């Protein structure tokens, strides 16, 4: 039996490389480390990250994270040496030189668990180990020796997953009215005895009652706009009346978020509502889009040879996880976010239903499907936790029409406008059109995979109904006009095939011609131009493409009618399962028909009159100069209009809430961006300021001596500030290339000082895991872009400094320019519109800093061009100063000292809250 202590262990960071081999640990050069790793499997923690640090991306070995995913699937682990030690109850390493020894000790501890009688995830382990051994998994020789063969054959995953049961539709909610006393009693129960009284939270809870009253007017929900500052406790504030109404009325409340982090937080809070975890799982359901869940049919295909190499190993580990998962959620659920990133050409996306090819009741795993189980569980739940996009889609065109949200709470409501903008937009692009072709045709030529085109999914209809079969054949023939595999190569080569590829070629030519005039074509990033004054070739290509799409729409429409007729006639073969599959196909066809109709409306605009309700433009999408898509886009000029029509007006009650709902502006801003301004009666308002003492516990520093565009100076500023704060820094960038440039310059220097630095778009780790690592290590720092500006909850000492590279100006896109022009005709004009957006971004970024009453920290902006008029984005009373970098270093260092002394932050020379109130000029 192999002794883990005899296995070499390797750790690489920006601070150095350490190898434990033959009983000794020593620091080695990159060449020696790579050579040793190539000779024999070495113990590693996160092979892709270690390989990146070595400059050897093909590094393989015995990755302890893969082993953890096998032993404890669906169990949380921070993927760092410290996190591994904590999970195994081992002493944390005090220096990087101790980490290789830790990896050896951890390996022994994990191997010992395989033989332990209290290994909770033993079931299925022996069978999975045999499958992994056949795939030559690096850990298989060590694992197979230690797992005893079970006395009886282990059940296959697909036989042991529980089945969901069909239940009768839930009756409509009862009409009830809540009073203040009931809600406050419920709130006291949720907060628990001895909880610190929060007047703002109690006022919030009673204000939220309005959304749960019986509706009085048609097309007018009982709507509340609620801005509740950080620390108010708005989550329990709205859960109190929501859970009480759900219980009394026997109805469902949908709580919608924008980020997965808040979804996870709400899921944890559900234990306050229902302390029994089994009850909580039934009464509170997390609901996401289909593409987030594991598709069991795709998994079966992968396990039976559909995946090869490393992807097949990933499929085996995902199967282990599926047996213990709470809900099958692969994106933000209990599947470790770091697991797919360990497989460089990972197949995790192929394990979900990303193409909308579900065959519903025709699937052998339909009764055990995670997606169907979630949909049915949400029908009977008290609280459904979802995201903005899913709530909007469900309200506008949900397949489960009986589940259209009627009582909705939009948390993170400042993102509602952006979510509506995305949901109600249209994109006619190469990627979108080829996905439609694959949905209709299934695999073509030599491509692998099951036949899951329309003909395969509806084969019984084709044999029963001649007209339906003819419609399927006609749709497949018309779909040949859509882009096919390698469409982009043909378009770039000037050899498009078919009318849609010809259209994309014309779009590409127009974008390049107009971008070249602006001097942008050689910049290497995405290009766009207005869909205005199209030339003759583009107009002709659009007309031919429209004819092809119309020829496809007609058979799809006929097919939908035949499917509906079959449901009405109910032939002998139409049992419950077949009916469900046909109904699913009707819904899927309806969505595709709507999509094609929207494309046709967009093409009709080319060469015709512009529609003032929409903004249309053309794009060429590139990454570092490499083209990957071409398209035409249409967005609503004001997406809050379809939001109001499709989501708000049909609802009974709606709450839109956020800590920054007004975006640092007036209530009119919240009303216009939430859709309330399009309702007959508008919305009620509630506002509660944060209870935190920002004057004593936070400061804003505007650094005035960093020259714009000077990467060396910007990098030096970030490095010195992180050193001064001892880590605990969140660095925010508006451009990925600047983030990468700064990271490359300072990572090694900080590592030598014992300050780990992580970065989005640099480290091969998903964003959620990066935040977990950052939260777990008070000396770590994290660089990121917009995704980290909101939804990141890192309370305590782990986040004590936020640094922004500059003012978060809006990108000069076609869409932004159109909305700014429209705003120029309103009060305040286009400048006021821009200022509202920037203040909202600043407020959201500042909101990451102080999450609890005892938190302390500094907010630094590395730009002298910060206008004083934007300083109202920060909470009243917050000290604001314009300083040099040297002064900022001293100020940032002070909180570390003051933390020990209990002294307040700030300085007597601070600006007034508005900046201009202190007599300073409004700097541009």
PDB file of C-alpha atoms in Angstrom, residues 424-665:
ATOM      1  CA  UNK A 424     -36.659  41.727 -23.077  1.00  0.00           C
ATOM      2  CA  UNK A 425     -33.867  42.238 -25.606  1.00  0.00           C
ATOM      3  CA  UNK A 426     -33.328  40.455 -28.922  1.00  0.00           C
ATOM      4  CA  UNK A 427     -30.071  39.299 -30.512  1.00  0.00           C
ATOM      5  CA  UNK A 428     -29.856  37.949 -34.058  1.00  0.00           C
ATOM      6  CA  UNK A 429     -26.318  36.550 -33.996  1.00  0.00           C
ATOM      7  CA  UNK A 430     -24.303  33.655 -35.296  1.00  0.00           C
ATOM      8  CA  UNK A 431     -24.339  31.846 -31.957  1.00  0.00           C
ATOM      9  CA  UNK A 432     -28.083  32.344 -31.481  1.00  0.00           C
ATOM     10  CA  UNK A 433     -28.974  31.144 -34.978  1.00  0.00           C
ATOM     11  CA  UNK A 434     -26.750  28.055 -34.914  1.00  0.00           C
ATOM     12  CA  UNK A 435     -28.286  27.076 -31.576  1.00  0.00           C
ATOM     13  CA  UNK A 436     -31.730  27.278 -33.213  1.00  0.00           C
ATOM     14  CA  UNK A 437     -30.508  25.086 -36.073  1.00  0.00           C
ATOM     15  CA  UNK A 438     -29.185  22.475 -33.625  1.00  0.00           C
ATOM     16  CA  UNK A 439     -32.455  22.552 -31.702  1.00  0.00           C
ATOM     17  CA  UNK A 440     -34.365  21.764 -34.895  1.00  0.00           C
ATOM     18  CA  UNK A 441     -31.893  19.474 -36.645  1.00  0.00           C
ATOM     19  CA  UNK A 442     -30.043  17.707 -33.840  1.00  0.00           C
ATOM     20  CA  UNK A 443     -26.478  16.445 -34.476  1.00  0.00           C
ATOM     21  CA  UNK A 444     -25.450  16.666 -38.134  1.00  0.00           C
ATOM     22  CA  UNK A 445     -22.764  14.989 -40.190  1.00  0.00           C
ATOM     23  CA  UNK A 446     -20.061  13.408 -38.056  1.00  0.00           C
ATOM     24  CA  UNK A 447     -20.943  15.302 -34.849  1.00  0.00           C
ATOM     25  CA  UNK A 448     -21.445  13.188 -31.763  1.00  0.00           C
ATOM     26  CA  UNK A 449     -24.413  13.007 -29.476  1.00  0.00           C
ATOM     27  CA  UNK A 450     -27.926  11.624 -29.318  1.00  0.00           C
ATOM     28  CA  UNK A 451     -30.427  12.466 -32.016  1.00  0.00           C
ATOM     29  CA  UNK A 452     -32.424  15.084 -30.202  1.00  0.00           C
ATOM     30  CA  UNK A 453     -33.661  17.272 -33.002  1.00  0.00           C
ATOM     31  CA  UNK A 454     -37.366  17.875 -33.573  1.00  0.00           C
ATOM     32  CA  UNK A 455     -37.761  14.652 -35.534  1.00  0.00           C
ATOM     33  CA  UNK A 456     -36.266  12.593 -32.721  1.00  0.00           C
ATOM     34  CA  UNK A 457     -38.191  14.321 -29.979  1.00  0.00           C
ATOM     35  CA  UNK A 458     -41.533  14.058 -31.786  1.00  0.00           C
ATOM     36  CA  UNK A 459     -41.153  10.768 -33.651  1.00  0.00           C
ATOM     37  CA  UNK A 460     -44.442   9.389 -32.348  1.00  0.00           C
ATOM     38  CA  UNK A 461     -46.308  12.466 -33.605  1.00  0.00           C
ATOM     39  CA  UNK A 462     -44.743  12.090 -37.053  1.00  0.00           C
ATOM     40  CA  UNK A 463     -45.907   8.473 -37.275  1.00  0.00           C
ATOM     41  CA  UNK A 464     -49.418   9.281 -36.005  1.00  0.00           C
ATOM     42  CA  UNK A 465     -50.151  12.619 -37.680  1.00  0.00           C
ATOM     43  CA  UNK A 466     -49.201  12.998 -41.344  1.00  0.00           C
ATOM     44  CA  UNK A 467     -49.577  16.775 -41.349  1.00  0.00           C
ATOM     45  CA  UNK A 468     -47.477  17.081 -38.204  1.00  0.00           C
ATOM     46  CA  UNK A 469     -44.777  14.866 -39.721  1.00  0.00           C
ATOM     47  CA  UNK A 470     -44.755  17.001 -42.867  1.00  0.00           C
ATOM     48  CA  UNK A 471     -44.374  20.152 -40.739  1.00  0.00           C
ATOM     49  CA  UNK A 472     -41.356  18.613 -38.976  1.00  0.00           C
ATOM     50  CA  UNK A 473     -39.742  17.748 -42.316  1.00  0.00           C
ATOM     51  CA  UNK A 474     -40.468  21.222 -43.698  1.00  0.00           C
ATOM     52  CA  UNK A 475     -38.957  22.865 -40.594  1.00  0.00           C
ATOM     53  CA  UNK A 476     -35.807  20.740 -40.922  1.00  0.00           C
ATOM     54  CA  UNK A 477     -35.494  21.701 -44.589  1.00  0.00           C
ATOM     55  CA  UNK A 478     -35.989  25.416 -43.841  1.00  0.00           C
ATOM     56  CA  UNK A 479     -33.446  25.226 -40.993  1.00  0.00           C
ATOM     57  CA  UNK A 480     -30.745  24.443 -43.546  1.00  0.00           C
ATOM     58  CA  UNK A 481     -30.725  28.183 -44.284  1.00  0.00           C
ATOM     59  CA  UNK A 482     -29.425  28.856 -40.758  1.00  0.00           C
ATOM     60  CA  UNK A 483     -25.680  29.031 -40.031  1.00  0.00           C
ATOM     61  CA  UNK A 484     -24.010  25.629 -39.646  1.00  0.00           C
ATOM     62  CA  UNK A 485     -20.812  24.420 -37.973  1.00  0.00           C
ATOM     63  CA  UNK A 486     -17.730  26.524 -38.791  1.00  0.00           C
ATOM     64  CA  UNK A 487     -19.941  29.377 -39.964  1.00  0.00           C
ATOM     65  CA  UNK A 488     -17.510  31.958 -38.591  1.00  0.00           C
ATOM     66  CA  UNK A 489     -14.586  30.583 -40.608  1.00  0.00           C
ATOM     67  CA  UNK A 490     -16.629  30.861 -43.793  1.00  0.00           C
ATOM     68  CA  UNK A 491     -17.801  34.388 -43.000  1.00  0.00           C
ATOM     69  CA  UNK A 492     -14.267  35.596 -42.189  1.00  0.00           C
ATOM     70  CA  UNK A 493     -12.987  33.980 -45.389  1.00  0.00           C
ATOM     71  CA  UNK A 494     -15.657  35.800 -47.399  1.00  0.00           C
ATOM     72  CA  UNK A 495     -17.386  32.558 -48.352  1.00  0.00           C
ATOM     73  CA  UNK A 496     -20.710  32.582 -46.471  1.00  0.00           C
ATOM     74  CA  UNK A 497     -23.159  29.761 -47.148  1.00  0.00           C
ATOM     75  CA  UNK A 498     -26.841  30.579 -47.064  1.00  0.00           C
ATOM     76  CA  UNK A 499     -28.802  33.811 -46.464  1.00  0.00           C
ATOM     77  CA  UNK A 500     -28.171  34.064 -42.710  1.00  0.00           C
ATOM     78  CA  UNK A 501     -24.411  33.669 -43.061  1.00  0.00           C
ATOM     79  CA  UNK A 502     -24.517  36.221 -45.885  1.00  0.00           C
ATOM     80  CA  UNK A 503     -26.298  38.633 -43.546  1.00  0.00           C
ATOM     81  CA  UNK A 504     -23.644  38.111 -40.858  1.00  0.00           C
ATOM     82  CA  UNK A 505     -20.924  38.719 -43.444  1.00  0.00           C
ATOM     83  CA  UNK A 506     -22.599  41.992 -44.458  1.00  0.00           C
ATOM     84  CA  UNK A 507     -22.881  43.035 -40.803  1.00  0.00           C
ATOM     85  CA  UNK A 508     -19.205  42.248 -40.249  1.00  0.00           C
ATOM     86  CA  UNK A 509     -18.171  44.312 -43.244  1.00  0.00           C
ATOM     87  CA  UNK A 510     -20.275  47.285 -42.147  1.00  0.00           C
ATOM     88  CA  UNK A 511     -18.976  47.190 -38.567  1.00  0.00           C
ATOM     89  CA  UNK A 512     -15.350  47.039 -39.691  1.00  0.00           C
ATOM     90  CA  UNK A 513     -15.853  49.854 -42.192  1.00  0.00           C
ATOM     91  CA  UNK A 514     -17.422  52.189 -39.660  1.00  0.00           C
ATOM     92  CA  UNK A 515     -15.148  51.194 -36.770  1.00  0.00           C
ATOM     93  CA  UNK A 516     -12.106  51.832 -38.948  1.00  0.00           C
ATOM     94  CA  UNK A 517     -13.338  55.390 -39.451  1.00  0.00           C
ATOM     95  CA  UNK A 518     -13.330  55.760 -35.667  1.00  0.00           C
ATOM     96  CA  UNK A 519      -9.830  54.304 -35.379  1.00  0.00           C
ATOM     97  CA  UNK A 520     -11.039  51.344 -33.351  1.00  0.00           C
ATOM     98  CA  UNK A 521     -10.720  48.351 -35.691  1.00  0.00           C
ATOM     99  CA  UNK A 522      -7.209  47.410 -34.575  1.00  0.00           C
ATOM    100  CA  UNK A 523      -7.808  47.738 -30.834  1.00  0.00           C
ATOM    101  CA  UNK A 524      -8.523  44.013 -30.410  1.00  0.00           C
ATOM    102  CA  UNK A 525     -11.751  44.257 -28.431  1.00  0.00           C
ATOM    103  CA  UNK A 526     -15.408  44.176 -29.466  1.00  0.00           C
ATOM    104  CA  UNK A 527     -16.718  46.629 -32.050  1.00  0.00           C
ATOM    105  CA  UNK A 528     -20.179  48.053 -32.547  1.00  0.00           C
ATOM    106  CA  UNK A 529     -21.969  50.598 -34.692  1.00  0.00           C
ATOM    107  CA  UNK A 530     -25.478  51.969 -35.012  1.00  0.00           C
ATOM    108  CA  UNK A 531     -27.928  50.247 -37.316  1.00  0.00           C
ATOM    109  CA  UNK A 532     -28.433  53.483 -39.201  1.00  0.00           C
ATOM    110  CA  UNK A 533     -28.104  54.411 -42.886  1.00  0.00           C
ATOM    111  CA  UNK A 534     -27.511  50.806 -44.014  1.00  0.00           C
ATOM    112  CA  UNK A 535     -25.878  50.361 -47.409  1.00  0.00           C
ATOM    113  CA  UNK A 536     -27.386  48.426 -50.308  1.00  0.00           C
ATOM    114  CA  UNK A 537     -25.656  45.056 -49.716  1.00  0.00           C
ATOM    115  CA  UNK A 538     -26.741  45.037 -46.057  1.00  0.00           C
ATOM    116  CA  UNK A 539     -30.363  45.833 -46.967  1.00  0.00           C
ATOM    117  CA  UNK A 540     -30.432  43.092 -49.609  1.00  0.00           C
ATOM    118  CA  UNK A 541     -28.868  40.561 -47.234  1.00  0.00           C
ATOM    119  CA  UNK A 542     -31.452  41.450 -44.578  1.00  0.00           C
ATOM    120  CA  UNK A 543     -34.317  40.923 -47.025  1.00  0.00           C
ATOM    121  CA  UNK A 544     -33.009  37.490 -48.083  1.00  0.00           C
ATOM    122  CA  UNK A 545     -32.479  36.491 -44.450  1.00  0.00           C
ATOM    123  CA  UNK A 546     -36.018  37.597 -43.602  1.00  0.00           C
ATOM    124  CA  UNK A 547     -37.429  35.396 -46.366  1.00  0.00           C
ATOM    125  CA  UNK A 548     -35.483  32.422 -45.011  1.00  0.00           C
ATOM    126  CA  UNK A 549     -36.676  33.010 -41.455  1.00  0.00           C
ATOM    127  CA  UNK A 550     -40.261  33.419 -42.602  1.00  0.00           C
ATOM    128  CA  UNK A 551     -39.975  30.104 -44.451  1.00  0.00           C
ATOM    129  CA  UNK A 552     -38.889  28.529 -41.153  1.00  0.00           C
ATOM    130  CA  UNK A 553     -41.558  30.209 -39.064  1.00  0.00           C
ATOM    131  CA  UNK A 554     -44.439  28.843 -41.152  1.00  0.00           C
ATOM    132  CA  UNK A 555     -43.813  25.097 -40.592  1.00  0.00           C
ATOM    133  CA  UNK A 556     -43.066  25.695 -36.907  1.00  0.00           C
ATOM    134  CA  UNK A 557     -46.442  27.427 -36.611  1.00  0.00           C
ATOM    135  CA  UNK A 558     -48.175  24.528 -38.386  1.00  0.00           C
ATOM    136  CA  UNK A 559     -46.425  22.064 -36.101  1.00  0.00           C
ATOM    137  CA  UNK A 560     -47.601  23.935 -33.010  1.00  0.00           C
ATOM    138  CA  UNK A 561     -51.197  23.769 -34.252  1.00  0.00           C
ATOM    139  CA  UNK A 562     -50.935  20.041 -34.937  1.00  0.00           C
ATOM    140  CA  UNK A 563     -49.543  19.416 -31.446  1.00  0.00           C
ATOM    141  CA  UNK A 564     -52.408  21.365 -29.910  1.00  0.00           C
ATOM    142  CA  UNK A 565     -54.866  19.347 -32.007  1.00  0.00           C
ATOM    143  CA  UNK A 566     -53.337  16.086 -30.804  1.00  0.00           C
ATOM    144  CA  UNK A 567     -53.783  17.189 -27.203  1.00  0.00           C
ATOM    145  CA  UNK A 568     -57.436  17.997 -27.915  1.00  0.00           C
ATOM    146  CA  UNK A 569     -58.137  14.740 -29.773  1.00  0.00           C
ATOM    147  CA  UNK A 570     -56.254  12.648 -27.177  1.00  0.00           C
ATOM    148  CA  UNK A 571     -55.383   9.495 -29.159  1.00  0.00           C
ATOM    149  CA  UNK A 572     -54.886   6.169 -27.379  1.00  0.00           C
ATOM    150  CA  UNK A 573     -51.120   6.550 -27.101  1.00  0.00           C
ATOM    151  CA  UNK A 574     -51.429   9.953 -25.417  1.00  0.00           C
ATOM    152  CA  UNK A 575     -50.984   8.869 -21.796  1.00  0.00           C
ATOM    153  CA  UNK A 576     -49.973  11.277 -19.033  1.00  0.00           C
ATOM    154  CA  UNK A 577     -46.271  11.108 -19.863  1.00  0.00           C
ATOM    155  CA  UNK A 578     -46.842  11.665 -23.586  1.00  0.00           C
ATOM    156  CA  UNK A 579     -49.201  14.571 -22.876  1.00  0.00           C
ATOM    157  CA  UNK A 580     -46.579  16.239 -20.686  1.00  0.00           C
ATOM    158  CA  UNK A 581     -43.982  15.825 -23.449  1.00  0.00           C
ATOM    159  CA  UNK A 582     -46.308  17.258 -26.105  1.00  0.00           C
ATOM    160  CA  UNK A 583     -47.219  20.186 -23.864  1.00  0.00           C
ATOM    161  CA  UNK A 584     -43.524  20.834 -23.277  1.00  0.00           C
ATOM    162  CA  UNK A 585     -42.906  20.780 -27.027  1.00  0.00           C
ATOM    163  CA  UNK A 586     -45.754  23.270 -27.568  1.00  0.00           C
ATOM    164  CA  UNK A 587     -44.177  25.652 -25.049  1.00  0.00           C
ATOM    165  CA  UNK A 588     -40.695  25.254 -26.559  1.00  0.00           C
ATOM    166  CA  UNK A 589     -42.063  25.867 -30.054  1.00  0.00           C
ATOM    167  CA  UNK A 590     -43.862  28.946 -28.794  1.00  0.00           C
ATOM    168  CA  UNK A 591     -40.637  30.425 -27.477  1.00  0.00           C
ATOM    169  CA  UNK A 592     -38.795  29.748 -30.738  1.00  0.00           C
ATOM    170  CA  UNK A 593     -41.625  31.212 -32.793  1.00  0.00           C
ATOM    171  CA  UNK A 594     -41.568  34.342 -30.660  1.00  0.00           C
ATOM    172  CA  UNK A 595     -37.797  34.552 -31.140  1.00  0.00           C
ATOM    173  CA  UNK A 596     -38.035  34.241 -34.930  1.00  0.00           C
ATOM    174  CA  UNK A 597     -40.850  36.803 -35.020  1.00  0.00           C
ATOM    175  CA  UNK A 598     -38.645  39.212 -33.070  1.00  0.00           C
ATOM    176  CA  UNK A 599     -35.804  38.599 -35.541  1.00  0.00           C
ATOM    177  CA  UNK A 600     -38.143  39.343 -38.432  1.00  0.00           C
ATOM    178  CA  UNK A 601     -39.240  42.607 -36.810  1.00  0.00           C
ATOM    179  CA  UNK A 602     -35.586  43.538 -36.359  1.00  0.00           C
ATOM    180  CA  UNK A 603     -34.739  42.765 -40.004  1.00  0.00           C
ATOM    181  CA  UNK A 604     -37.752  44.752 -41.213  1.00  0.00           C
ATOM    182  CA  UNK A 605     -36.156  47.799 -39.629  1.00  0.00           C
ATOM    183  CA  UNK A 606     -33.081  47.531 -41.916  1.00  0.00           C
ATOM    184  CA  UNK A 607     -33.845  49.813 -44.797  1.00  0.00           C
ATOM    185  CA  UNK A 608     -37.138  50.816 -43.224  1.00  0.00           C
ATOM    186  CA  UNK A 609     -38.146  53.421 -40.618  1.00  0.00           C
ATOM    187  CA  UNK A 610     -36.622  53.236 -37.154  1.00  0.00           C
ATOM    188  CA  UNK A 611     -38.885  52.408 -34.215  1.00  0.00           C
ATOM    189  CA  UNK A 612     -38.469  55.069 -31.509  1.00  0.00           C
ATOM    190  CA  UNK A 613     -39.195  52.514 -28.768  1.00  0.00           C
ATOM    191  CA  UNK A 614     -36.083  50.499 -29.571  1.00  0.00           C
ATOM    192  CA  UNK A 615     -32.331  50.901 -29.946  1.00  0.00           C
ATOM    193  CA  UNK A 616     -30.809  48.782 -32.734  1.00  0.00           C
ATOM    194  CA  UNK A 617     -27.110  48.228 -33.419  1.00  0.00           C
ATOM    195  CA  UNK A 618     -24.591  45.810 -34.932  1.00  0.00           C
ATOM    196  CA  UNK A 619     -21.676  44.144 -33.168  1.00  0.00           C
ATOM    197  CA  UNK A 620     -18.524  42.194 -33.812  1.00  0.00           C
ATOM    198  CA  UNK A 621     -17.574  40.359 -30.614  1.00  0.00           C
ATOM    199  CA  UNK A 622     -13.868  39.734 -30.037  1.00  0.00           C
ATOM    200  CA  UNK A 623     -11.584  38.604 -27.215  1.00  0.00           C
ATOM    201  CA  UNK A 624      -8.010  39.867 -27.509  1.00  0.00           C
ATOM    202  CA  UNK A 625      -8.479  40.262 -31.248  1.00  0.00           C
ATOM    203  CA  UNK A 626     -10.094  36.851 -31.801  1.00  0.00           C
ATOM    204  CA  UNK A 627     -13.580  37.049 -33.299  1.00  0.00           C
ATOM    205  CA  UNK A 628     -16.214  34.771 -31.808  1.00  0.00           C
ATOM    206  CA  UNK A 629     -19.613  36.201 -32.793  1.00  0.00           C
ATOM    207  CA  UNK A 630     -21.357  38.677 -35.087  1.00  0.00           C
ATOM    208  CA  UNK A 631     -24.841  40.015 -34.565  1.00  0.00           C
ATOM    209  CA  UNK A 632     -27.618  42.575 -34.674  1.00  0.00           C
ATOM    210  CA  UNK A 633     -29.115  43.655 -31.357  1.00  0.00           C
ATOM    211  CA  UNK A 634     -32.377  45.289 -30.315  1.00  0.00           C
ATOM    212  CA  UNK A 635     -33.064  46.646 -26.821  1.00  0.00           C
ATOM    213  CA  UNK A 636     -35.966  48.652 -25.509  1.00  0.00           C
ATOM    214  CA  UNK A 637     -35.060  52.281 -25.082  1.00  0.00           C
ATOM    215  CA  UNK A 638     -36.926  52.019 -21.766  1.00  0.00           C
ATOM    216  CA  UNK A 639     -37.059  48.347 -20.645  1.00  0.00           C
ATOM    217  CA  UNK A 640     -39.133  49.289 -17.616  1.00  0.00           C
ATOM    218  CA  UNK A 641     -42.108  49.483 -20.015  1.00  0.00           C
ATOM    219  CA  UNK A 642     -42.227  45.753 -20.844  1.00  0.00           C
ATOM    220  CA  UNK A 643     -41.335  45.098 -17.208  1.00  0.00           C
ATOM    221  CA  UNK A 644     -44.444  46.980 -16.095  1.00  0.00           C
ATOM    222  CA  UNK A 645     -46.691  45.335 -18.701  1.00  0.00           C
ATOM    223  CA  UNK A 646     -45.523  41.738 -18.402  1.00  0.00           C
ATOM    224  CA  UNK A 647     -44.531  41.492 -14.732  1.00  0.00           C
ATOM    225  CA  UNK A 648     -45.885  44.284 -12.556  1.00  0.00           C
ATOM    226  CA  UNK A 649     -49.420  44.853 -13.841  1.00  0.00           C
ATOM    227  CA  UNK A 650     -50.507  41.181 -13.663  1.00  0.00           C
ATOM    228  CA  UNK A 651     -49.085  40.833 -10.120  1.00  0.00           C
ATOM    229  CA  UNK A 652     -51.044  41.298  -6.904  1.00  0.00           C
ATOM    230  CA  UNK A 653     -48.242  42.793  -4.825  1.00  0.00           C
ATOM    231  CA  UNK A 654     -44.638  43.839  -5.495  1.00  0.00           C
ATOM    232  CA  UNK A 655     -41.790  45.095  -3.316  1.00  0.00           C
ATOM    233  CA  UNK A 656     -38.671  46.519  -4.947  1.00  0.00           C
ATOM    234  CA  UNK A 657     -35.957  47.001  -2.364  1.00  0.00           C
ATOM    235  CA  UNK A 658     -32.258  47.757  -2.112  1.00  0.00           C
ATOM    236  CA  UNK A 659     -29.765  49.665  -0.014  1.00  0.00           C
ATOM    237  CA  UNK A 660     -29.143  51.917  -3.045  1.00  0.00           C
ATOM    238  CA  UNK A 661     -32.531  51.909  -4.754  1.00  0.00           C
ATOM    239  CA  UNK A 662     -32.485  55.632  -5.568  1.00  0.00           C
ATOM    240  CA  UNK A 663     -28.915  55.351  -6.826  1.00  0.00           C
ATOM    241  CA  UNK A 664     -27.792  58.375  -4.861  1.00  0.00           C
ATOM    242  CA  UNK A 665     -30.519  60.424  -6.522  1.00  0.00           C
TER     243      UNK A 665
END
